[in-house]
Short mmCIF file of C-alpha atoms in Angstrom, two decimals:
data_model
loop_
_atom_site.label_atom_id
_atom_site.label_comp_id
_atom_site.label_asym_id
_atom_site.label_seq_id
_atom_site.Cartn_x
_atom_site.Cartn_y
_atom_site.Cartn_z
CA UNK A 1 36.65 133.01 179.88
CA UNK A 2 37.88 134.83 176.84
CA UNK A 3 41.45 134.49 178.02
CA UNK A 4 41.59 130.67 178.24
CA UNK A 5 44.63 128.93 176.88
CA UNK A 6 44.34 126.60 173.91
CA UNK A 7 46.02 123.41 175.06
CA UNK A 8 45.76 121.65 171.71
CA UNK A 9 46.62 124.16 168.99
CA UNK A 10 44.70 123.81 165.74
CA UNK A 11 47.65 122.85 163.55
CA UNK A 12 48.66 120.04 165.92
CA UNK A 13 45.09 118.81 166.07
CA UNK A 14 44.85 118.85 162.28
CA UNK A 15 48.13 116.96 161.93
CA UNK A 16 46.85 114.39 164.43
CA UNK A 17 43.62 113.85 162.47
CA UNK A 18 45.49 113.77 159.20
CA UNK A 19 47.83 111.04 160.43
CA UNK A 20 44.86 108.89 161.48
CA UNK A 21 42.94 109.54 158.26
CA UNK A 22 46.00 108.60 156.21
CA UNK A 23 46.48 105.44 158.21
CA UNK A 24 42.86 104.30 158.30
CA UNK A 25 41.50 105.35 154.92
CA UNK A 26 42.47 105.39 151.28
CA UNK A 27 41.38 109.00 150.71
CA UNK A 28 43.50 111.11 148.39
CA UNK A 29 45.63 113.88 149.92
CA UNK A 30 43.16 116.66 149.07
CA UNK A 31 40.16 114.87 150.57
CA UNK A 32 42.15 113.81 153.65
CA UNK A 33 43.29 117.40 154.15
CA UNK A 34 39.73 118.72 153.83
CA UNK A 35 38.42 116.19 156.32
CA UNK A 36 41.19 116.92 158.83
CA UNK A 37 40.58 120.67 158.52
CA UNK A 38 36.81 120.23 158.95
CA UNK A 39 37.26 118.10 162.07
CA UNK A 40 39.71 120.61 163.49
CA UNK A 41 37.33 123.49 162.89
CA UNK A 42 34.40 121.68 164.49
CA UNK A 43 36.34 120.72 167.58
CA UNK A 44 37.77 124.20 167.93
CA UNK A 45 34.19 125.53 167.95
CA UNK A 46 33.22 123.07 170.68
CA UNK A 47 36.13 124.15 172.83
CA UNK A 48 35.77 127.82 172.11
CA UNK A 49 33.86 128.73 175.24
CA UNK A 50 36.41 127.10 177.49
CA UNK A 51 39.63 127.59 175.62
CA UNK A 52 39.49 130.00 172.70
CA UNK A 53 42.50 129.58 170.44
CA UNK A 54 44.25 132.46 168.75
CA UNK A 55 42.24 133.42 165.64
CA UNK A 56 45.20 132.73 163.41
CA UNK A 57 45.10 129.07 164.45
CA UNK A 58 41.41 128.39 163.78
CA UNK A 59 41.15 130.37 160.61
CA UNK A 60 43.69 128.38 158.62
CA UNK A 61 41.78 125.61 156.84
CA UNK A 62 44.76 124.61 154.72
CA UNK A 63 47.06 123.97 157.64
CA UNK A 64 46.56 120.20 157.48
CA UNK A 65 47.60 120.06 153.86
CA UNK A 66 51.24 120.61 154.62
CA UNK A 67 53.45 119.29 157.40
CA UNK A 68 53.83 121.72 160.22
CA UNK A 69 56.78 123.99 159.61
CA UNK A 70 59.76 123.07 161.76
CA UNK A 71 59.85 125.32 164.77
CA UNK A 72 63.08 127.23 165.26
CA UNK A 73 65.16 125.94 168.13
CA UNK A 74 65.03 128.27 171.11
CA UNK A 75 68.22 130.18 171.69
CA UNK A 76 70.28 128.94 174.60
CA UNK A 77 70.56 132.36 176.17
CA UNK A 78 69.54 133.49 179.59
CA UNK A 79 67.97 136.82 180.34
CA UNK A 80 70.18 139.16 182.33
CA UNK A 81 67.46 140.06 184.75
CA UNK A 82 68.19 143.77 184.42
CA UNK A 83 65.10 145.94 184.11
CA UNK A 84 62.77 143.01 184.82
CA UNK A 85 61.95 140.70 187.72
CA UNK A 86 65.05 139.22 189.33
CA UNK A 87 66.25 136.15 187.48
CA UNK A 88 67.84 133.67 189.90
CA UNK A 89 69.45 131.87 186.95
CA UNK A 90 71.12 135.00 185.55
CA UNK A 91 74.45 133.20 186.02
CA UNK A 92 75.48 129.81 187.30
CA UNK A 93 77.23 130.19 190.64
CA UNK A 94 78.94 126.84 190.09
CA UNK A 95 80.29 127.74 186.66
CA UNK A 96 81.38 131.20 187.88
CA UNK A 97 83.24 129.68 190.82
CA UNK A 98 84.92 127.03 188.67
CA UNK A 99 85.98 129.51 186.02
CA UNK A 100 86.71 132.67 188.00
CA UNK A 101 87.36 131.46 191.53
CA UNK A 102 85.97 132.82 194.80
CA UNK A 103 86.73 136.42 193.92
CA UNK A 104 84.98 136.14 190.59
CA UNK A 105 81.91 134.66 192.19
CA UNK A 106 81.92 137.30 194.95
CA UNK A 107 82.09 140.00 192.28
CA UNK A 108 79.07 138.57 190.50
CA UNK A 109 77.18 138.22 193.77
CA UNK A 110 77.95 141.82 194.70
CA UNK A 111 75.94 142.93 191.71
CA UNK A 112 72.91 141.51 193.52
CA UNK A 113 72.05 144.07 196.15
CA UNK A 114 69.17 142.64 198.17
CA UNK A 115 69.21 139.76 200.63
CA UNK A 116 65.94 138.56 199.16
CA UNK A 117 67.41 138.20 195.67
CA UNK A 118 70.58 136.55 196.97
CA UNK A 119 68.42 134.03 198.77
CA UNK A 120 66.34 133.50 195.64
CA UNK A 121 69.49 132.72 193.65
CA UNK A 122 70.72 130.33 196.34
CA UNK A 123 67.38 128.58 196.52
CA UNK A 124 67.06 128.25 192.74
CA UNK A 125 70.58 126.90 192.35
CA UNK A 126 70.31 124.45 195.26
CA UNK A 127 72.85 126.22 197.44
CA UNK A 128 72.05 125.96 201.16
CA UNK A 129 72.15 129.24 203.09
CA UNK A 130 71.30 129.41 206.81
CA UNK A 131 68.01 131.27 207.33
CA UNK A 132 69.51 133.11 210.32
CA UNK A 133 71.86 135.16 208.12
CA UNK A 134 70.64 138.71 207.61
CA UNK A 135 73.53 140.76 206.22
CA UNK A 136 73.96 140.56 202.48
CA UNK A 137 77.71 140.06 202.76
CA UNK A 138 77.21 137.07 205.05
CA UNK A 139 74.75 135.58 202.59
CA UNK A 140 77.22 136.03 199.75
CA UNK A 141 79.95 134.27 201.74
CA UNK A 142 77.54 131.47 202.60
CA UNK A 143 76.65 131.09 198.92
CA UNK A 144 80.33 130.80 197.98
CA UNK A 145 80.92 128.19 200.68
CA UNK A 146 77.79 126.34 199.60
CA UNK A 147 78.82 126.28 195.95
CA UNK A 148 82.27 125.00 196.94
CA UNK A 149 80.57 122.19 198.81
CA UNK A 150 78.42 121.44 195.77
CA UNK A 151 81.46 121.25 193.51
CA UNK A 152 83.23 118.97 195.99
CA UNK A 153 80.09 116.87 196.22
CA UNK A 154 79.92 116.48 192.44
CA UNK A 155 83.54 115.30 192.40
CA UNK A 156 82.89 112.88 195.24
CA UNK A 157 79.87 111.44 193.45
CA UNK A 158 81.99 110.82 190.36
CA UNK A 159 84.84 109.19 192.26
CA UNK B 1 84.50 101.23 156.75
CA UNK B 2 81.71 102.13 159.14
CA UNK B 3 81.84 104.75 161.85
CA UNK B 4 80.50 103.32 165.11
CA UNK B 5 78.38 105.67 167.22
CA UNK B 6 77.26 104.41 170.61
CA UNK B 7 74.37 106.23 172.26
CA UNK B 8 74.84 105.56 175.94
CA UNK B 9 74.24 106.75 179.47
CA UNK B 10 74.03 104.60 182.58
CA UNK B 11 70.95 106.57 183.54
CA UNK B 12 67.61 105.57 182.06
CA UNK B 13 64.99 107.89 180.63
CA UNK B 14 67.38 110.35 179.01
CA UNK B 15 66.31 109.54 175.46
CA UNK B 16 68.96 107.11 174.23
CA UNK B 17 66.63 105.24 171.89
CA UNK B 18 64.92 108.35 170.56
CA UNK B 19 68.26 110.03 169.89
CA UNK B 20 69.48 106.81 168.21
CA UNK B 21 66.46 106.77 165.93
CA UNK B 22 66.70 110.49 165.17
CA UNK B 23 70.35 109.98 164.24
CA UNK B 24 69.44 107.04 162.01
CA UNK B 25 66.75 109.08 160.25
CA UNK B 26 68.93 112.15 159.86
CA UNK B 27 72.01 110.31 158.61
CA UNK B 28 69.99 108.17 156.19
CA UNK B 29 67.62 110.82 154.82
CA UNK B 30 69.72 113.98 154.83
CA UNK B 31 73.13 112.36 154.52
CA UNK B 32 72.25 109.41 152.26
CA UNK B 33 74.27 107.16 154.58
CA UNK B 34 73.75 103.43 154.85
CA UNK B 35 72.83 103.14 158.51
CA UNK B 36 72.65 100.08 160.73
CA UNK B 37 71.15 100.33 164.20
CA UNK B 38 71.95 97.61 166.72
CA UNK B 39 69.32 97.58 169.45
CA UNK B 40 71.31 96.61 172.54
CA UNK B 41 68.53 97.51 174.96
CA UNK B 42 66.19 94.77 176.10
CA UNK B 43 63.40 97.36 176.34
CA UNK B 44 63.56 97.22 172.50
CA UNK B 45 62.23 100.75 172.10
CA UNK B 46 64.28 101.55 169.01
CA UNK B 47 63.06 98.32 167.38
CA UNK B 48 59.43 99.13 168.15
CA UNK B 49 59.87 102.65 166.76
CA UNK B 50 61.43 101.32 163.57
CA UNK B 51 59.46 98.09 163.01
CA UNK B 52 56.29 98.36 165.03
CA UNK B 53 55.11 95.61 167.35
CA UNK B 54 54.20 93.20 164.55
CA UNK B 55 57.51 93.48 162.71
CA UNK B 56 59.47 93.10 165.90
CA UNK B 57 57.46 90.06 166.91
CA UNK B 58 58.11 88.45 163.53
CA UNK B 59 61.85 88.99 164.01
CA UNK B 60 61.64 87.32 167.42
CA UNK B 61 59.76 84.33 166.03
CA UNK B 62 62.33 83.98 163.25
CA UNK B 63 65.19 84.07 165.75
CA UNK B 64 66.62 87.19 164.15
CA UNK B 65 67.28 89.46 167.10
CA UNK B 66 70.44 90.79 168.71
CA UNK B 67 70.19 88.13 171.45
CA UNK B 68 69.97 85.38 168.81
CA UNK B 69 72.89 86.92 166.98
CA UNK B 70 75.16 87.01 170.04
CA UNK B 71 74.08 83.56 171.18
CA UNK B 72 74.32 81.83 167.81
CA UNK B 73 77.65 83.28 166.80
CA UNK B 74 79.33 83.41 170.19
CA UNK B 75 80.93 80.00 169.88
CA UNK B 76 81.68 80.39 166.22
CA UNK B 77 78.59 78.57 164.92
CA UNK B 78 78.69 79.20 161.19
CA UNK B 79 76.07 81.82 160.51
CA UNK B 80 76.13 85.05 158.60
CA UNK B 81 75.82 88.35 160.41
CA UNK B 82 73.69 89.84 157.58
CA UNK B 83 71.05 87.13 158.17
CA UNK B 84 70.15 88.87 161.43
CA UNK B 85 69.61 92.26 159.82
CA UNK B 86 66.18 93.67 158.93
CA UNK B 87 66.56 96.04 155.99
CA UNK B 88 64.79 99.27 155.05
CA UNK B 89 63.06 99.53 158.38
CA UNK B 90 61.13 102.55 159.62
CA UNK B 91 58.34 104.58 158.11
CA UNK B 92 60.41 107.42 156.70
CA UNK B 93 60.99 107.88 152.99
CA UNK B 94 63.79 109.53 151.07
CA UNK B 95 63.08 112.49 148.77
CA UNK B 96 62.54 110.01 145.90
CA UNK B 97 59.83 108.19 147.87
CA UNK B 98 61.94 105.11 148.56
CA UNK B 99 62.44 103.85 152.11
CA UNK B 100 65.33 105.39 154.01
CA UNK B 101 68.35 103.03 153.94
CA UNK B 102 68.13 102.07 157.59
CA UNK B 103 68.85 98.52 158.71
CA UNK B 104 68.27 97.10 162.14
CA UNK B 105 69.31 94.17 164.25
CA UNK B 106 66.20 94.07 166.42
CA UNK B 107 66.35 94.08 170.17
CA UNK B 108 65.33 91.18 172.39
CA UNK B 109 63.75 90.87 175.80
CA UNK B 110 66.16 88.00 176.33
CA UNK B 111 69.36 89.96 175.84
CA UNK B 112 70.11 90.13 179.57
CA UNK B 113 69.45 86.40 180.04
CA UNK B 114 71.66 85.57 177.08
CA UNK B 115 74.50 87.61 178.53
CA UNK B 116 74.21 85.64 181.76
CA UNK B 117 74.34 82.38 179.83
CA UNK B 118 77.37 83.46 177.85
CA UNK B 119 79.10 84.41 181.08
CA UNK B 120 78.39 80.99 182.56
CA UNK B 121 79.68 79.29 179.41
CA UNK B 122 82.93 81.19 179.65
CA UNK B 123 83.16 80.58 183.38
CA UNK B 124 83.77 76.92 182.68
CA UNK B 125 87.07 77.92 181.09
CA UNK B 126 88.37 80.20 183.83
CA UNK B 127 87.58 80.85 187.46
CA UNK B 128 88.81 84.46 187.42
CA UNK B 129 85.68 86.63 187.12
CA UNK B 130 87.51 89.51 185.48
CA UNK B 131 88.97 87.27 182.78
CA UNK B 132 85.57 85.72 182.11
CA UNK B 133 83.89 89.12 181.93
CA UNK B 134 86.56 90.45 179.58
CA UNK B 135 86.16 87.44 177.31
CA UNK B 136 82.42 87.90 177.06
CA UNK B 137 82.75 91.62 176.43
CA UNK B 138 85.59 91.09 173.95
CA UNK B 139 83.66 88.49 172.00
CA UNK B 140 80.63 90.75 171.82
CA UNK B 141 82.87 93.56 170.64
CA UNK B 142 84.20 91.46 167.78
CA UNK B 143 80.65 90.39 166.85
CA UNK B 144 79.57 94.04 166.74
CA UNK B 145 82.55 94.85 164.50
CA UNK B 146 81.46 92.25 161.94
CA UNK B 147 79.06 94.80 160.47
CA UNK B 148 81.84 97.25 159.76
CA UNK B 149 82.17 96.63 156.03
CA UNK B 150 78.55 96.92 154.98
CA UNK B 151 77.50 100.30 156.38
CA UNK B 152 78.60 103.90 156.59
CA UNK B 153 77.41 104.35 160.15
CA UNK B 154 76.56 101.77 162.81
CA UNK B 155 74.52 103.14 165.72
CA UNK B 156 74.69 101.20 168.96
CA UNK B 157 71.63 101.95 171.07
CA UNK B 158 72.76 100.94 174.56
CA UNK B 159 70.68 99.89 177.54
CA UNK B 160 70.94 101.88 180.75
CA UNK B 161 73.43 100.42 183.20
CA UNK B 162 76.57 98.54 182.30
CA UNK B 163 75.74 95.23 180.67
CA UNK B 164 78.42 93.33 178.74
CA UNK B 165 76.75 94.51 175.56
CA UNK B 166 76.87 98.14 176.69
CA UNK B 167 80.52 97.82 177.68
CA UNK B 168 81.32 96.19 174.34
CA UNK B 169 79.52 99.04 172.59
CA UNK B 170 81.47 101.66 174.54
CA UNK B 171 84.73 99.92 173.60
CA UNK B 172 83.78 99.57 169.95
CA UNK B 173 82.45 103.08 169.47
CA UNK B 174 84.48 105.64 167.61
CA UNK B 175 82.30 108.25 169.27
CA UNK B 176 79.88 107.94 172.17
CA UNK B 177 76.86 110.22 172.18
CA UNK B 178 75.64 110.80 175.75
CA UNK B 179 72.11 112.17 175.94
CA UNK B 180 71.15 113.84 179.19
CA UNK B 181 68.27 115.69 180.76
CA UNK B 182 69.17 119.07 182.20
CA UNK B 183 68.78 118.10 185.85
CA UNK B 184 71.03 117.34 188.80
CA UNK B 185 70.78 113.56 188.69
CA UNK B 186 71.67 113.56 185.01
CA UNK B 187 74.68 115.72 185.73
CA UNK B 188 76.08 113.03 188.04
CA UNK B 189 75.24 110.31 185.53
CA UNK B 190 77.08 112.16 182.75
CA UNK B 191 80.13 112.61 185.00
CA UNK B 192 80.23 108.90 185.70
CA UNK B 193 79.74 107.58 182.20
CA UNK B 194 82.28 110.07 180.83
CA UNK B 195 84.91 108.88 183.30
CA UNK B 196 84.18 105.31 182.29
CA UNK B 197 84.51 106.09 178.58
CA UNK B 198 87.80 107.93 179.06
CA UNK B 199 89.02 105.56 181.77
CA UNK B 200 89.62 108.43 184.20
CA UNK B 201 89.73 108.19 187.98
CA UNK B 202 88.68 111.70 188.90
CA UNK B 203 86.57 114.50 187.52
CA UNK B 204 89.54 116.88 187.76
CA UNK B 205 91.62 114.59 185.53
CA UNK B 206 88.76 114.38 183.06
CA UNK B 207 88.28 118.15 183.06
CA UNK B 208 91.96 118.56 182.23
CA UNK B 209 91.60 116.44 179.10
CA UNK B 210 91.13 118.59 175.96
CA UNK B 211 87.56 118.37 174.70
CA UNK B 212 88.72 117.55 171.17
CA UNK B 213 90.54 114.46 172.46
CA UNK B 214 87.47 113.03 174.11
CA UNK B 215 85.76 110.05 172.61
CA UNK B 216 82.35 111.23 173.78
CA UNK B 217 80.10 114.20 173.36
CA UNK B 218 76.91 115.00 175.24
CA UNK B 219 73.56 116.18 173.97
CA UNK B 220 70.90 117.88 176.05
CA UNK B 221 67.47 116.37 175.57
CA UNK B 222 63.96 117.30 176.73
CA UNK B 223 65.12 120.89 177.17
CA UNK B 224 62.47 123.37 178.28
CA UNK B 225 62.92 126.89 177.05
CA UNK B 226 63.79 128.28 180.46
CA UNK B 227 66.81 129.64 182.25
CA UNK B 228 67.03 126.82 184.74
CA UNK B 229 67.57 124.24 182.00
CA UNK B 230 70.13 126.43 180.24
CA UNK B 231 72.00 126.86 183.51
CA UNK B 232 72.13 123.08 183.97
CA UNK B 233 73.50 122.65 180.46
CA UNK B 234 76.17 125.22 181.26
CA UNK B 235 77.08 123.35 184.45
CA UNK B 236 77.44 120.10 182.54
CA UNK B 237 79.49 121.91 179.86
CA UNK B 238 81.89 122.92 182.60
CA UNK B 239 83.43 119.46 182.45
CA UNK B 240 82.04 117.86 179.30
CA UNK B 241 81.87 118.62 175.58
CA UNK B 242 78.21 119.33 174.76
CA UNK B 243 76.75 119.60 171.28
CA UNK B 244 75.51 123.02 170.24
CA UNK B 245 72.33 121.27 169.14
CA UNK B 246 69.91 120.44 171.89
CA UNK B 247 66.55 118.77 171.68
CA UNK B 248 63.68 120.78 173.11
CA UNK B 249 60.51 119.29 174.54
CA UNK B 250 58.28 119.29 171.50
CA UNK B 251 55.13 117.45 170.57
CA UNK B 252 56.47 116.82 167.09
CA UNK B 253 59.43 114.89 168.48
CA UNK B 254 57.36 112.98 171.04
CA UNK B 255 54.77 111.96 168.44
CA UNK B 256 57.36 110.91 165.88
CA UNK B 257 58.14 107.72 167.76
CA UNK B 258 54.91 106.03 166.89
CA UNK B 259 55.36 103.52 164.06
CA UNK B 260 52.53 103.84 161.56
CA UNK B 261 53.81 101.42 158.95
CA UNK B 262 53.31 103.80 156.05
CA UNK B 263 56.12 105.72 154.42
CA UNK B 264 56.11 109.48 154.94
CA UNK B 265 58.64 112.22 154.63
CA UNK B 266 60.87 113.10 157.55
CA UNK B 267 59.16 116.52 157.71
CA UNK B 268 55.74 114.94 158.12
CA UNK B 269 57.00 112.40 160.65
CA UNK B 270 58.69 114.92 162.90
CA UNK B 271 56.28 117.79 162.27
CA UNK B 272 57.55 120.83 164.20
CA UNK B 273 60.57 118.81 165.36
CA UNK B 274 61.92 118.28 161.83
CA UNK B 275 64.25 121.26 162.21
CA UNK B 276 65.73 119.67 165.34
CA UNK B 277 66.48 116.43 163.49
CA UNK B 278 68.17 118.36 160.70
CA UNK B 279 70.23 120.41 163.11
CA UNK B 280 71.27 117.27 164.98
CA UNK B 281 72.17 115.59 161.71
CA UNK B 282 74.31 118.53 160.57
CA UNK B 283 76.38 118.59 163.74
CA UNK B 284 76.75 114.80 163.94
CA UNK B 285 77.57 114.55 160.23
CA UNK B 286 80.62 116.75 160.82
CA UNK B 287 81.71 114.44 163.65
CA UNK B 288 81.16 111.37 161.49
CA UNK B 289 83.17 112.84 158.63
CA UNK B 290 86.08 113.67 160.94
CA UNK B 291 86.06 110.19 162.46
CA UNK B 292 85.80 108.53 159.04
CA UNK B 293 88.74 110.58 157.73
CA UNK B 294 90.83 109.69 160.77
CA UNK B 295 90.03 105.99 160.38
CA UNK B 296 90.98 106.14 156.72
CA UNK B 297 94.29 107.78 157.58
CA UNK B 298 95.01 105.18 160.25
CA UNK B 299 94.41 102.39 157.77
CA UNK B 300 96.59 103.94 155.09
CA UNK B 301 99.42 104.57 157.60
CA UNK B 302 99.32 101.01 158.91
#
């Protein structure tokens, strides 16, 4: 139970209450902030047995007094997959084929050693590979052919 | 002289209206631009976001919607374009506490019906469907252009599909912003609308066109912070220019599109999405400046 996930973080809850208090009442900013913070605290306590929030979220009574800080945009970078679980999106087979041709794609696929991971990449990137193929080299060739079909299909759809 | 930005995609549900409104807020608040938004979508989402249900209903009762505007002025009935404009709409304030300088020609549920009527009117003058369609679209285009002198930026929030109004907007636009979701269906939709904008017959021809010459640019919307979405964006970027800025799935953005009728700062309105609006503004502002400079040069040369 202690590892439940807080689905409604305290600062969002406080901002929600604050917006309604501002809309429905004529309270000044300080009073509205206090009320929003008090409501947030109370509700967090009610939810605590099911979904305990991180302490930093519940122990910030002043959070409703200021707009929530803009969150930084996530970086558009993909993990390489090295040293961690295999990432089937480590590169786009379609983009690699379009930019570097069949040889370029084969080179990238050769860096993936197991049939299981090659299949995972194909599955994730919507490239059909016959389940009867066992050898890794055959799977790589099937992926290249499948990506070529996908590219041709995209062009046909746009025609 | 206004810069016309159309926000368009034949596919629905990609965030055309929300991107339109975010652009209006960003350009008005951060850029101090006089912004007009034409709601060309009969769903009227942008109007509801900027005026609320009551304000929009009042505009309908007063006959001051985009459908009224097209219908009344189509045959040259003497009426003033500014009469159809609602001023200082939205619930976002400038730094000085005044309303953001955003104007709106509100949307109408009747816009599609009106377009049908205008087509039938024109059909009495020609029996060639293509000529009739071009006349309707051309007339709408000239009516959209009437707002050129009074604003810095005119945002054309298009409906999904290809109505006459959407086609007129695509023709009028100096730049078309194409929002998309990072998924396979959106990829096909972006390919199609891009070919339409650039009048290309094949994706290979389009891909061969330098990105800087294109009249459109795409923006990824509803992006989840995961590799699959980033891969889809990369696949779309293979053929299309895509803004560096992308809009993540965020509560702050989703909640910002509720009209509360009380002025608040852009930071309060967008909460944790305020940074996204600013980033979008900064990239679009550069586009707008380039287009405005080019238009100025064209005028001075001619």
